[in-house]
JSON list of C-alpha atoms and ligand atoms in Angstrom, two decimals:
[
{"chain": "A", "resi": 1265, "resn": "UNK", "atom": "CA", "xyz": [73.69, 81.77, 76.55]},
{"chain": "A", "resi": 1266, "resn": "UNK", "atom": "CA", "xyz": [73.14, 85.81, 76.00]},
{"chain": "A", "resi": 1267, "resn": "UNK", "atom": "CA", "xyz": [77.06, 85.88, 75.87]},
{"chain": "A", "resi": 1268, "resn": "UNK", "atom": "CA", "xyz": [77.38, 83.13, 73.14]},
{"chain": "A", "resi": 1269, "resn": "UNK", "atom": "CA", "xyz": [74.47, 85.53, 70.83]},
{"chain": "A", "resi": 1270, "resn": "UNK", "atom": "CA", "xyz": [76.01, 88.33, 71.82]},
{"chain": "A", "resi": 1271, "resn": "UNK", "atom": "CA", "xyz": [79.06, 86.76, 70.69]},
{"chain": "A", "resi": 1272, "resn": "UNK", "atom": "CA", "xyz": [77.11, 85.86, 67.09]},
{"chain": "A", "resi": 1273, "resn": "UNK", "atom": "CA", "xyz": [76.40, 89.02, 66.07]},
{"chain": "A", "resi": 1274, "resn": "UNK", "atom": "CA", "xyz": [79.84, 90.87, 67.04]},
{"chain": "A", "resi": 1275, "resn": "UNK", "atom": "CA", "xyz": [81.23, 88.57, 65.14]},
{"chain": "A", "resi": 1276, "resn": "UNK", "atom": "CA", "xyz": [79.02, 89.33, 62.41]},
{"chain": "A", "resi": 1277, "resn": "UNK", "atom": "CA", "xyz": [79.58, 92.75, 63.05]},
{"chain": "A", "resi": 1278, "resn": "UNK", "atom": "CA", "xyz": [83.33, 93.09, 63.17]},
{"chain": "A", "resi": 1279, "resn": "UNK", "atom": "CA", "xyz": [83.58, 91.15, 59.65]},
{"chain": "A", "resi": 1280, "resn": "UNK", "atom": "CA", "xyz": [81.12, 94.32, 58.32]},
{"chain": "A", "resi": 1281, "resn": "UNK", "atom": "CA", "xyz": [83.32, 96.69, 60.53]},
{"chain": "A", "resi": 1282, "resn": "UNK", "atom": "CA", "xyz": [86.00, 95.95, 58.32]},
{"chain": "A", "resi": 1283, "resn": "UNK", "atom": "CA", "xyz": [88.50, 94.17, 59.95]},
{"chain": "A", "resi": 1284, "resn": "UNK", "atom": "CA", "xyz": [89.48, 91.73, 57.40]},
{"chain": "A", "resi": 1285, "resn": "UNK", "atom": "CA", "xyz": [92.71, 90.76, 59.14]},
{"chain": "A", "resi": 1286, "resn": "UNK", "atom": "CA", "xyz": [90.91, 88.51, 62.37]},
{"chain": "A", "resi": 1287, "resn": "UNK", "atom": "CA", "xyz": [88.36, 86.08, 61.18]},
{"chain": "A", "resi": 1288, "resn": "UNK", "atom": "CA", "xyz": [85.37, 85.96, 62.49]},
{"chain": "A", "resi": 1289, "resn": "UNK", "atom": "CA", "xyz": [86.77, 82.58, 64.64]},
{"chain": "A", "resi": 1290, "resn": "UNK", "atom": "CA", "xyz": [89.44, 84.01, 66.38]},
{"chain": "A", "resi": 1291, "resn": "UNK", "atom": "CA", "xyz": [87.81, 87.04, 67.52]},
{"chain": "A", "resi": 1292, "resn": "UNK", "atom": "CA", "xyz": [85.38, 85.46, 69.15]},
{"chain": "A", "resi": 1293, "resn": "UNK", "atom": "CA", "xyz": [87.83, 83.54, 70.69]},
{"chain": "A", "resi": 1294, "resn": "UNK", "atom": "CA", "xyz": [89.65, 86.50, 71.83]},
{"chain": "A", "resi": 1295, "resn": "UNK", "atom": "CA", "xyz": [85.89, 88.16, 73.16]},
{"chain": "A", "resi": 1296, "resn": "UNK", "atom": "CA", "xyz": [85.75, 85.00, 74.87]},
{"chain": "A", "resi": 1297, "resn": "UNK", "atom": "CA", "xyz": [88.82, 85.04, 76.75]},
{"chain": "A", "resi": 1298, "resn": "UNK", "atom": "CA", "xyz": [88.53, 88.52, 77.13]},
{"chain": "A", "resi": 1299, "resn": "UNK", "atom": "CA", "xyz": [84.96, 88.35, 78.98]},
{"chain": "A", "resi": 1300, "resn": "UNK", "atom": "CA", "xyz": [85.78, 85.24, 80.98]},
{"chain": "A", "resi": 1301, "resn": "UNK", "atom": "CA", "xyz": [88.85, 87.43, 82.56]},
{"chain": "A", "resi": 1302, "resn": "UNK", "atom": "CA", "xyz": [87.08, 90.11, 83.37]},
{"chain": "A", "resi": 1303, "resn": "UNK", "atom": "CA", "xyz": [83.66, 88.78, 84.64]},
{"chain": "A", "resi": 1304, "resn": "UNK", "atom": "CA", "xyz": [84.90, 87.83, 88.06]},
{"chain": "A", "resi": 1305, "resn": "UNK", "atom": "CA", "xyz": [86.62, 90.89, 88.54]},
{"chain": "A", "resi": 1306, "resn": "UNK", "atom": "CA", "xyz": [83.24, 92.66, 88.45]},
{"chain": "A", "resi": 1307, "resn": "UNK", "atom": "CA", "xyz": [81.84, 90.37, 90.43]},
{"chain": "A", "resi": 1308, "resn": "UNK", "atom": "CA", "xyz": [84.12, 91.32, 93.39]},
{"chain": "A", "resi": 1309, "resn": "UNK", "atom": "CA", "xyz": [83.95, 94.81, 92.49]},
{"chain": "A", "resi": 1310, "resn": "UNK", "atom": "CA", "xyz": [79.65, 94.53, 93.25]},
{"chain": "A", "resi": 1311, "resn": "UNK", "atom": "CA", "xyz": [79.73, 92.69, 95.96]},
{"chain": "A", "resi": 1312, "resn": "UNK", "atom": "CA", "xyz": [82.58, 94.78, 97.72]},
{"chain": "A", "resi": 1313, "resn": "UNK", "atom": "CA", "xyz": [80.63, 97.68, 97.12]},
{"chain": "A", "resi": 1314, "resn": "UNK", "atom": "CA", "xyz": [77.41, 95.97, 98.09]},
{"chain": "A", "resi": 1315, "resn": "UNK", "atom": "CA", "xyz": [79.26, 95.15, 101.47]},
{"chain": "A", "resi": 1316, "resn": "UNK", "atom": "CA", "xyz": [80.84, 98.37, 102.01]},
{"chain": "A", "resi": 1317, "resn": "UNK", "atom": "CA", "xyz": [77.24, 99.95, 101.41]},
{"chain": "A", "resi": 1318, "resn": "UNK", "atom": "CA", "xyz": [75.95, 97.49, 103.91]},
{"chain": "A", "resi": 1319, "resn": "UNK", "atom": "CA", "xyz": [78.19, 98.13, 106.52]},
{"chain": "A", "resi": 1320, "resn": "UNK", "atom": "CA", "xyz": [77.90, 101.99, 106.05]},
{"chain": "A", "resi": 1321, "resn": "UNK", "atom": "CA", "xyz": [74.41, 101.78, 106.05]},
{"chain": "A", "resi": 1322, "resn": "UNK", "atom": "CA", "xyz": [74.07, 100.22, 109.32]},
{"chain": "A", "resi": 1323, "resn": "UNK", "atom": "CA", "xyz": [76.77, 102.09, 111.22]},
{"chain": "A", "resi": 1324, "resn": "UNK", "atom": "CA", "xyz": [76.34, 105.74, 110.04]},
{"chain": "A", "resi": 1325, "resn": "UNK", "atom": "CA", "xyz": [73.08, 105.70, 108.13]},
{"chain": "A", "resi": 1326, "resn": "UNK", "atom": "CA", "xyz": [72.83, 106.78, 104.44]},
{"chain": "A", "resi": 1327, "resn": "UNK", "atom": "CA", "xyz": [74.38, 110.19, 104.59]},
{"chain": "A", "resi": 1328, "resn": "UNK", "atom": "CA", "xyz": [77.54, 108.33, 105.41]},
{"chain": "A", "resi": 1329, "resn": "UNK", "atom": "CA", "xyz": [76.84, 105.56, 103.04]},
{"chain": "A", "resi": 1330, "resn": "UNK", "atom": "CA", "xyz": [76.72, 108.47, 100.09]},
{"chain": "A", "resi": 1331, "resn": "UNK", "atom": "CA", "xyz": [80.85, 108.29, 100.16]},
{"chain": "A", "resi": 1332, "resn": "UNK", "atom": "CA", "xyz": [81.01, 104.86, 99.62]},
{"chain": "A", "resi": 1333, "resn": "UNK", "atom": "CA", "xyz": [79.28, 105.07, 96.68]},
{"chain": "A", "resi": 1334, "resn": "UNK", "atom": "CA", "xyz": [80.78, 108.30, 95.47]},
{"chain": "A", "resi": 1335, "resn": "UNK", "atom": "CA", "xyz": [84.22, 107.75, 97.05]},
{"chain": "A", "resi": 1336, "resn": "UNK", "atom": "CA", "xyz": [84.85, 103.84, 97.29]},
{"chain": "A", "resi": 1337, "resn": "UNK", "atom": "CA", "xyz": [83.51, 102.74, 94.07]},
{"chain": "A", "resi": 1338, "resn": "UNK", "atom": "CA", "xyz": [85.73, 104.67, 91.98]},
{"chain": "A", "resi": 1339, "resn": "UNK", "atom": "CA", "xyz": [88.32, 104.17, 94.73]},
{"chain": "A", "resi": 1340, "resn": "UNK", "atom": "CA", "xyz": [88.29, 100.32, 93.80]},
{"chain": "A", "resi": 1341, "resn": "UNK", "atom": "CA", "xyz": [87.89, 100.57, 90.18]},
{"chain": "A", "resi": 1342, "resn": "UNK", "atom": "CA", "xyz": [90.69, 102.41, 89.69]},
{"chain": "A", "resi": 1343, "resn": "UNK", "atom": "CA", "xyz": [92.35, 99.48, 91.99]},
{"chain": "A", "resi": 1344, "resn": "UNK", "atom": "CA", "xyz": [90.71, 96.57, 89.60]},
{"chain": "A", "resi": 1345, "resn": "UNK", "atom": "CA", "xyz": [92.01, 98.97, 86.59]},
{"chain": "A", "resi": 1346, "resn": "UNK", "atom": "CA", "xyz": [95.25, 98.54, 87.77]},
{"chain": "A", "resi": 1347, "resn": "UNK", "atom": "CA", "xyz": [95.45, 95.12, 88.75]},
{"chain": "A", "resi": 1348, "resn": "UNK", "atom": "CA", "xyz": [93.96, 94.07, 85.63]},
{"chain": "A", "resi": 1349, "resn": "UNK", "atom": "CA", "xyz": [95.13, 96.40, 82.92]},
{"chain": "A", "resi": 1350, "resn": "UNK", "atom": "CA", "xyz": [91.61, 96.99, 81.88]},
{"chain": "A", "resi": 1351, "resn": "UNK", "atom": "CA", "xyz": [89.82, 100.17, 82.49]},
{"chain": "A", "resi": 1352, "resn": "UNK", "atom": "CA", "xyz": [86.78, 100.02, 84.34]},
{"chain": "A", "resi": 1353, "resn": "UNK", "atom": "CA", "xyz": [83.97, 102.19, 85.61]},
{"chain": "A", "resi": 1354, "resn": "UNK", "atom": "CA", "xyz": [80.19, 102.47, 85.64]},
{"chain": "A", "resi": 1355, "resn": "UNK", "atom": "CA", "xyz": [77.90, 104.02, 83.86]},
{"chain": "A", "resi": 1356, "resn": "UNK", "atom": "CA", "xyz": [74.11, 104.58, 83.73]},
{"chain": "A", "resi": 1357, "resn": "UNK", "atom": "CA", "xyz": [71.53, 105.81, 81.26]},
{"chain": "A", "resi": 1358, "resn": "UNK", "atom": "CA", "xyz": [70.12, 107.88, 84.68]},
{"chain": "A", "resi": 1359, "resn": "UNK", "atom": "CA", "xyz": [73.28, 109.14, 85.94]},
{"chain": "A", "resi": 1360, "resn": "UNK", "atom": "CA", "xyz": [74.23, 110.78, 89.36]},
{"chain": "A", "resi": 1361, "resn": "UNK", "atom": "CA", "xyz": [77.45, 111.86, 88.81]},
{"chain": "A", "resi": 1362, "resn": "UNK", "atom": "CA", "xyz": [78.04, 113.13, 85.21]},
{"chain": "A", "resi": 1363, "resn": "UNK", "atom": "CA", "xyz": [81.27, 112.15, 85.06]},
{"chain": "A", "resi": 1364, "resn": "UNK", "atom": "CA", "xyz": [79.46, 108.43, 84.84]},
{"chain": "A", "resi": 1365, "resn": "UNK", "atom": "CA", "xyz": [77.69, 109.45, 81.56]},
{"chain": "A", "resi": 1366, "resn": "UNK", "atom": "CA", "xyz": [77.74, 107.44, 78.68]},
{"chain": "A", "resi": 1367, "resn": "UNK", "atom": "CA", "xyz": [79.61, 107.35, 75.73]},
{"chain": "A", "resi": 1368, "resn": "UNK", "atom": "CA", "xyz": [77.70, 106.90, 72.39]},
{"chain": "A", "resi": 1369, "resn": "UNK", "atom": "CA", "xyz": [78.41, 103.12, 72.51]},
{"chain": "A", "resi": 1370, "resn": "UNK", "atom": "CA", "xyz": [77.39, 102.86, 75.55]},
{"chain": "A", "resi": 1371, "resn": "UNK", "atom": "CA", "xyz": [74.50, 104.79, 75.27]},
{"chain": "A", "resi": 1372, "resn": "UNK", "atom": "CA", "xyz": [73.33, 102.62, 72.76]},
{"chain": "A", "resi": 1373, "resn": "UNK", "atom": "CA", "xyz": [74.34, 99.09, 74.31]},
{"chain": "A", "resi": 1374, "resn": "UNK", "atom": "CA", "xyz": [72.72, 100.03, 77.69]},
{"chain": "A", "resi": 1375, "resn": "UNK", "atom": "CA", "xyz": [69.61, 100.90, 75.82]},
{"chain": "A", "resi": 1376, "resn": "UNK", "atom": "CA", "xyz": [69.71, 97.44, 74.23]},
{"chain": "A", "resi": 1377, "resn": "UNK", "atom": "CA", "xyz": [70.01, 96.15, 77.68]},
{"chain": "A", "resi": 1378, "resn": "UNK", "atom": "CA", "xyz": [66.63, 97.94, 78.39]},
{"chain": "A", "resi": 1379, "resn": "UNK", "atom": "CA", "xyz": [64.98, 96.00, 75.62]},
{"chain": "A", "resi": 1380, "resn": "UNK", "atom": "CA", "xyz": [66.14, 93.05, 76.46]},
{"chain": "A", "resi": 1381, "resn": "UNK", "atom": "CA", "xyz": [65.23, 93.55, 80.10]},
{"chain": "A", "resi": 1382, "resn": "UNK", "atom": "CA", "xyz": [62.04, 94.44, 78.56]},
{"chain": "A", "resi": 1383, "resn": "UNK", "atom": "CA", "xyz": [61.20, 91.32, 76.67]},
{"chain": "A", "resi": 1384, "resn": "UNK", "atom": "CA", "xyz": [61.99, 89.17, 79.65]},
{"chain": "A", "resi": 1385, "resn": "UNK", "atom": "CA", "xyz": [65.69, 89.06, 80.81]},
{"chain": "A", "resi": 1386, "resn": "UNK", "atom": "CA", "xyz": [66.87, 89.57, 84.49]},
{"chain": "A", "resi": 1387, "resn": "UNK", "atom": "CA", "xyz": [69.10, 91.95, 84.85]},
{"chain": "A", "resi": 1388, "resn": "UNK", "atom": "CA", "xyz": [71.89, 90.52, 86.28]},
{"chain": "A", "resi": 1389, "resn": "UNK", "atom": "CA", "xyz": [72.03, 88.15, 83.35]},
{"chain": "A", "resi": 1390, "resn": "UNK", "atom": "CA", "xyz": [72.59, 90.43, 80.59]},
{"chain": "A", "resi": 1391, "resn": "UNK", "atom": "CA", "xyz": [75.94, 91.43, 79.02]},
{"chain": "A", "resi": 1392, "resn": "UNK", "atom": "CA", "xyz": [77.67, 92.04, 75.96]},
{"chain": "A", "resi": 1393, "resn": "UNK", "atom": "CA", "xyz": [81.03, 92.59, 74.72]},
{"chain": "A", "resi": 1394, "resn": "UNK", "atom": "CA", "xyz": [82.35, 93.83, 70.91]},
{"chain": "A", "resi": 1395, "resn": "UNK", "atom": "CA", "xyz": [85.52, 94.50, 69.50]},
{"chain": "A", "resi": 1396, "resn": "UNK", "atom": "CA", "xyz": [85.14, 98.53, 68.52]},
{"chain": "A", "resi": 1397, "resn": "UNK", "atom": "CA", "xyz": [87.73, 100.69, 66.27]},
{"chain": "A", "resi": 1398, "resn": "UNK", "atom": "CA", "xyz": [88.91, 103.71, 68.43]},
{"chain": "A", "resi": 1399, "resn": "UNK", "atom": "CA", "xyz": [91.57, 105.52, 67.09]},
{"chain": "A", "resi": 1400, "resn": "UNK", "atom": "CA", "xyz": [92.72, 103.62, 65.21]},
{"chain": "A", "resi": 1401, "resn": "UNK", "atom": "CA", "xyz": [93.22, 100.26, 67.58]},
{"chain": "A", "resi": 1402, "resn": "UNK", "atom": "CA", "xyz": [91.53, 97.57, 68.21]},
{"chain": "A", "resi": 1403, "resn": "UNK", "atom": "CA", "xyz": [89.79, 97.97, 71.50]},
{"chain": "A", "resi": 1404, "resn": "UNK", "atom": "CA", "xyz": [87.27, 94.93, 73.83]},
{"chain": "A", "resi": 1405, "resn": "UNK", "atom": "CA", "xyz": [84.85, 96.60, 75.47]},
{"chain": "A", "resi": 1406, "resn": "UNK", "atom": "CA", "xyz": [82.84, 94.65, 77.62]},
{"chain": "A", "resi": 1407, "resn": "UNK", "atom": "CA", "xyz": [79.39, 96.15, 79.29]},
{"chain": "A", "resi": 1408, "resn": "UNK", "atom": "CA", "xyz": [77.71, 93.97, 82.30]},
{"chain": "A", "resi": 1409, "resn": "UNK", "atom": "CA", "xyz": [74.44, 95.61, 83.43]},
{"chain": "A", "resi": 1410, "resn": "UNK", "atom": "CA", "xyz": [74.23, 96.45, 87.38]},
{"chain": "A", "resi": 1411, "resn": "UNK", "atom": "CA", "xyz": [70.57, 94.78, 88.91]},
{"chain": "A", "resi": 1412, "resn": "UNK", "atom": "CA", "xyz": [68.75, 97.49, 91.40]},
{"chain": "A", "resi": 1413, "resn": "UNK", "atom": "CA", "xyz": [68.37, 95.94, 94.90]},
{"chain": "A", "resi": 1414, "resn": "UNK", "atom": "CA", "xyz": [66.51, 96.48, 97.61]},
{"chain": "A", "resi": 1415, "resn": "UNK", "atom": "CA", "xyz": [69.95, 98.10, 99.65]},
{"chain": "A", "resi": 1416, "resn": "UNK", "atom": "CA", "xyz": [70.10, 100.62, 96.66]},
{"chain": "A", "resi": 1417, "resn": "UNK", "atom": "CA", "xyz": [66.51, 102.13, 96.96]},
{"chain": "A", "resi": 1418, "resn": "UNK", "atom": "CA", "xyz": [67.59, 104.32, 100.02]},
{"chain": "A", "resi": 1419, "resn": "UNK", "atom": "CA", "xyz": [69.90, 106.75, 97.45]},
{"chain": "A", "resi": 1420, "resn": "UNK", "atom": "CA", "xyz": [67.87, 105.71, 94.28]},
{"chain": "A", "resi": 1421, "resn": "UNK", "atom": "CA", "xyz": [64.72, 104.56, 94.64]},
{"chain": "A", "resi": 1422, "resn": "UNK", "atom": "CA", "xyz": [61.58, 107.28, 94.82]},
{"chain": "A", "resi": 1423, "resn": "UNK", "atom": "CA", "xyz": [60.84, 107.37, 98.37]},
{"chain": "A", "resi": 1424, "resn": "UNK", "atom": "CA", "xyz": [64.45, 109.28, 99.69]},
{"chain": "A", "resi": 1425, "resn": "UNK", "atom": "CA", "xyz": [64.71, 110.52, 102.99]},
{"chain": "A", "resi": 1426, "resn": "UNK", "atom": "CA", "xyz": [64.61, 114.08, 103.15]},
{"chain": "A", "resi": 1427, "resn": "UNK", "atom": "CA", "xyz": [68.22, 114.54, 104.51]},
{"chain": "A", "resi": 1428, "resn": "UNK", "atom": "CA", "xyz": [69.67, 112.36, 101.89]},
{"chain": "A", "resi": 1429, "resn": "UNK", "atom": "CA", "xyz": [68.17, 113.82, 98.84]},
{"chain": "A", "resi": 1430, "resn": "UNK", "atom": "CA", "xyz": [69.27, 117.57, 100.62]},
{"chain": "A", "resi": 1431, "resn": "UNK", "atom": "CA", "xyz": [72.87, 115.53, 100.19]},
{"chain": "A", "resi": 1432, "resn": "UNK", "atom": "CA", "xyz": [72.46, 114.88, 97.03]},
{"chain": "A", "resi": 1433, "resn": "UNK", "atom": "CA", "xyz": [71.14, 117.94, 95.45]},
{"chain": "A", "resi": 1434, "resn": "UNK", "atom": "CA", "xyz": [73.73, 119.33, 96.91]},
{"chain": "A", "resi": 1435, "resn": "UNK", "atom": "CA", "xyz": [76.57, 116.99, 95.19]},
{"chain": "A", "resi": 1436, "resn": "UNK", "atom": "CA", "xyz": [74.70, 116.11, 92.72]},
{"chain": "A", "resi": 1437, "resn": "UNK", "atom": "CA", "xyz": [72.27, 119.04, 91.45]},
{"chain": "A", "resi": 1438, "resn": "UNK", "atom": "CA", "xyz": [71.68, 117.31, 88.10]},
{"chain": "A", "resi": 1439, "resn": "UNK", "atom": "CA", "xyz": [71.50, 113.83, 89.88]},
{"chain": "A", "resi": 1440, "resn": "UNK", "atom": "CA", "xyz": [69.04, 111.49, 87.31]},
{"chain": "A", "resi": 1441, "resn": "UNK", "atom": "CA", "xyz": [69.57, 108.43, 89.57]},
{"chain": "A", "resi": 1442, "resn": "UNK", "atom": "CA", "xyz": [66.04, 108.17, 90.99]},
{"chain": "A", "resi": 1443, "resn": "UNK", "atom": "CA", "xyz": [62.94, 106.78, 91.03]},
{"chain": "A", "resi": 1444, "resn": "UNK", "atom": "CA", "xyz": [64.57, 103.16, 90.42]},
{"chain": "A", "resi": 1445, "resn": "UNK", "atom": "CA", "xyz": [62.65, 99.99, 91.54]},
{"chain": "A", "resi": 1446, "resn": "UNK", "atom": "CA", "xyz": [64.03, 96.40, 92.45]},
{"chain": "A", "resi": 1447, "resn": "UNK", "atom": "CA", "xyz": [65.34, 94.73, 89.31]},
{"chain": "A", "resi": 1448, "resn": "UNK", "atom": "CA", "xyz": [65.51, 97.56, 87.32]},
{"chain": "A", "resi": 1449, "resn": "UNK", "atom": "CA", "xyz": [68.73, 98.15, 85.63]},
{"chain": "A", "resi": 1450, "resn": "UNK", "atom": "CA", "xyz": [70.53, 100.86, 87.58]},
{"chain": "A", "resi": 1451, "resn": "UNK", "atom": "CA", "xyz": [73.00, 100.75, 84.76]},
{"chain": "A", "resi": 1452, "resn": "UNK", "atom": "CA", "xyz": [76.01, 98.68, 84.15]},
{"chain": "A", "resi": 1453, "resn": "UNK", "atom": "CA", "xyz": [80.15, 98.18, 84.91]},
{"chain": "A", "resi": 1454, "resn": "UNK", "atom": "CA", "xyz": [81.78, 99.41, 81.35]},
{"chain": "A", "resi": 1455, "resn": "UNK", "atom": "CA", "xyz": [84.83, 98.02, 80.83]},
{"chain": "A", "resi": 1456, "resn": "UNK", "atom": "CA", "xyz": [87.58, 98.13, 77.62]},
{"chain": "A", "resi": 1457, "resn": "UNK", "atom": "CA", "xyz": [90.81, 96.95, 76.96]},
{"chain": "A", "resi": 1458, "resn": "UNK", "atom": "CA", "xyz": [93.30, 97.54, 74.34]},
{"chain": "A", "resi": 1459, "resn": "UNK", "atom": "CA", "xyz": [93.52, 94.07, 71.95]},
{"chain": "B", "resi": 1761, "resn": "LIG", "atom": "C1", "xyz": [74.00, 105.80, 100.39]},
{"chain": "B", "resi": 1761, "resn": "LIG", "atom": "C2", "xyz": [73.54, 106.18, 99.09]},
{"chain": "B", "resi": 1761, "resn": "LIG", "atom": "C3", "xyz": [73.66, 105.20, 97.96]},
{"chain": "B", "resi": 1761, "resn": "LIG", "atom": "C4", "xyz": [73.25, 103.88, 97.96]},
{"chain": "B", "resi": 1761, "resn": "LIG", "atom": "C5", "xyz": [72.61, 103.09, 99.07]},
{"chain": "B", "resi": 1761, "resn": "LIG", "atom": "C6", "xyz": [73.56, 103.39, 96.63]},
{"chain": "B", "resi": 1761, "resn": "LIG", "atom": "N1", "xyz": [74.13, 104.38, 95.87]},
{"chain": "B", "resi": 1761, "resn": "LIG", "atom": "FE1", "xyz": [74.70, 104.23, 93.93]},
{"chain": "B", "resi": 1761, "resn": "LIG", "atom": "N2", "xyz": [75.32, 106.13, 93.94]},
{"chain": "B", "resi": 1761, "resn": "LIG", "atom": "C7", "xyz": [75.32, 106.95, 95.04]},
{"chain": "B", "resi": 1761, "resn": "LIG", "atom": "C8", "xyz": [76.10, 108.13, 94.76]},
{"chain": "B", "resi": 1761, "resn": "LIG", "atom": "C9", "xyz": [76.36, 109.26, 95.72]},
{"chain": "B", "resi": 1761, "resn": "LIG", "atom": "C10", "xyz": [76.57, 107.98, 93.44]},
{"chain": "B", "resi": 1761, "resn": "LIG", "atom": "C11", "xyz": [77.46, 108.91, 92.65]},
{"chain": "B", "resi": 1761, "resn": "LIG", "atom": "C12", "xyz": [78.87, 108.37, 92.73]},
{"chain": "B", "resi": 1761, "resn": "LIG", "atom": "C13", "xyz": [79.90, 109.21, 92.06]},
{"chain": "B", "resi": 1761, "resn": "LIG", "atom": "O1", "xyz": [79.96, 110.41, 92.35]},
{"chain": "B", "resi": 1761, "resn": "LIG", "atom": "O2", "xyz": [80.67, 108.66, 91.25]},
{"chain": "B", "resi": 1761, "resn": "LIG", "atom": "C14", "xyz": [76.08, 106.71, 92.96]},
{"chain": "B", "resi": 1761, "resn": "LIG", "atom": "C15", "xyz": [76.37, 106.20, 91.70]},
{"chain": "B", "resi": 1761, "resn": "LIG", "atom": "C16", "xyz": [76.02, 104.96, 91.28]},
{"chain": "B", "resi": 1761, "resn": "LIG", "atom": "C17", "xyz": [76.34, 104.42, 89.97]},
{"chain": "B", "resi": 1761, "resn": "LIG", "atom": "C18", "xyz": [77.19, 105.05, 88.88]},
{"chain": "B", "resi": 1761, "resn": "LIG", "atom": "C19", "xyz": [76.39, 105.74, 87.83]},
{"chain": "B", "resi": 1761, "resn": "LIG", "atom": "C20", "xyz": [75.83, 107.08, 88.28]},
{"chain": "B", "resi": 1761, "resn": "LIG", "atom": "O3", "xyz": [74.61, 107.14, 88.44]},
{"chain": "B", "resi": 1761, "resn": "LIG", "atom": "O4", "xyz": [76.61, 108.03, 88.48]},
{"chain": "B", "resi": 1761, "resn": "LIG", "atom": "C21", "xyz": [75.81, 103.18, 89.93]},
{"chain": "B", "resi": 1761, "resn": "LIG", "atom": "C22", "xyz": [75.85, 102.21, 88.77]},
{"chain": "B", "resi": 1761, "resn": "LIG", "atom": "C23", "xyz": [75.18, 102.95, 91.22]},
{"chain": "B", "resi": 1761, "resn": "LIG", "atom": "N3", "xyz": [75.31, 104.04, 92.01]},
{"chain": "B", "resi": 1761, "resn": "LIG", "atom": "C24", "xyz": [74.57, 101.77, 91.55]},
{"chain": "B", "resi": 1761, "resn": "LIG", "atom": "C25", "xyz": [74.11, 101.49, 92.83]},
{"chain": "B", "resi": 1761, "resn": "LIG", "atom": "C26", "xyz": [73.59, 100.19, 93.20]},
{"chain": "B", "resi": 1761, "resn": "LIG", "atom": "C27", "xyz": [73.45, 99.01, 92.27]},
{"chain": "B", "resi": 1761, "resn": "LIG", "atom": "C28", "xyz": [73.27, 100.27, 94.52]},
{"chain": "B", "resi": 1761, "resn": "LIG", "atom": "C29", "xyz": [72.76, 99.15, 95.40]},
{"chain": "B", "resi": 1761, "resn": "LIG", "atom": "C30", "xyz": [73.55, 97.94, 95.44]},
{"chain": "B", "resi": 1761, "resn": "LIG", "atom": "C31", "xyz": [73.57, 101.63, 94.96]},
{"chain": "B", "resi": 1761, "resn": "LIG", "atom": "N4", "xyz": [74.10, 102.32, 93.90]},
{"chain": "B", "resi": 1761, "resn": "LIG", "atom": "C32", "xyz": [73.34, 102.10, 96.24]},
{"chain": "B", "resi": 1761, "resn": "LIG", "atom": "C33", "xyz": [74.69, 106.71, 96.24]},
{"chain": "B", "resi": 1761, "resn": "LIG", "atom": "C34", "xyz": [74.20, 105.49, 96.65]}
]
C-alpha cells in the first residue's frame, strides 16, 4: 500500500521532472519491477546480517560482533551489488561510519521516513523508490528503512557497555549511531540502478 502512494506521487513527480519521453504509466511500471527485484535481495541481506550478528554475539561477545557489522555488511553488499547489478549500501540520518552518510536525496527521503514513522507507520513497512536525473541518466533508486531491534541496542542503543563504546570511539570518533530504541528507524538499505 505505501509502495503503490509512493508510486503516485513519483509518478507525478517525474512528469514535473521533465521527462516527457516515459509516461507516467510505464514508469511506474518500470519502479514496479524495479522494487519487486530488489526487495528480496534486502531481505536476505538483513537477515544474514541479523544472523551473523547473532552468532557473533553469542560466541565472542560484542567487541567481536563490531566486525560483522563494520566488516560483513559491506562485505555482502558489495556481493548483492554484484550479483544483482544494483548498487547497494546503507545509510542513516545518525551515522557510525561516515562513509554511510547520506546523500541529499537521501537525506531528505529518510527524513520523510521519520514523518511517516511519526504519524503512525512501522518501520519495517516503509519504503520508497523514484526515478532521479543524475548526470544526465536515468537512475531507480530505491530506499527501504532498517527497523531497530532489540539485538541492535548492544552497539546502538543508550545503555553501551563500557568496553564497546571504548571500541567505538576508537573506530568511530564521530560515531552518531546511539541512543536508538526498539522500532526506531536505525536508517535504511539505499539502493540505485541505472534505467
Ligand atoms: C556489535 C555491535 C553492533 C551491533 C549489535 C549492531 N551494529 Fe550496526 N553498526 C555497527 C558498526 C561498527 C557500524 C559501522 C559499520 C561500518 O563501518 O560500515 C554499524 C553500522 C550500521 C549501519 C550503517 C549506517 C551507519 O550508521 O554507519 C546500520 C544501518 C546499522 N548498523 C544497523 C544495525 C541494525 C539494524 C542492527 C541490529 C539488527 C545493528 N546495526 C546491530 C555495530 C553494530
Amino acid at each position: 500500500m505505501q509502495m503503490k502512494l509512493a508510486i503516485a506521487g513519483f509518478a507525478f513527480s517525474v512528469m514535473l521532472a521533465g521527462f516527457p519521453a516515459m509516461d507516467a504509466g510505464a514508469a511506474e511500471d518500470a519502479v514496479a519491477a524495479g522494487v519487486a527485484e530488489i526487495k528480496p535481495e534486502l531481505k536476505r541481506f538483513a537477515s544474514m546480517l541479523k544472523k551473523e550478528l547473532q552468532q557473533a554475539l553469542k560466541t565472542g561477545g560484542p567487541l567481536k560482533a563490531i566486525e560483522v557489522c563494520n566488516g560483513k555488511a559491506p562485505e555482502i553488499a558489495a556481493r548483492i551489488s554484484e550479483e544483482t547489478g544494483w548498487d547497494v549500501g546503507r545509510t542513516s540520518l545518525k551515522w557510525r561510519n561516515p562513509d554511510n552518510a547520506p546523500d541529499a536525496w537521501e537525506r531528505k527521503v529518510l527524513e520523510d521516513f521519520e514523518k511517516r514513522r511519526a504519524r503512525g507507520e512501522k518501520a519495517q513497512a516503509i519504503d520508497y523508490a523514484e526515478i532521479v536525473e543524475q548526470d544526465g541518466r536515468r537512475v531507480l533508486r530505491y530506499m527501504k528503512a532498517i527497523p531497530t531491534g532489540k539485538v541492535c541496542l548492544a552497539c546502538h542503543g543508550s545503555n553501551i557497555d563500557s568496553a564497546v563504546r571504548a571500541r567505538l570511539d576508537e573506530f568511530y570518533p564521530d560515531d552518531r549511531a546511539r541512543g536508538f530504541r526498539p522500532g526506531d528507524i536505525r536508517g535504511a538499505f539505499t539502493v540505485s540502478r541505472p534505467m
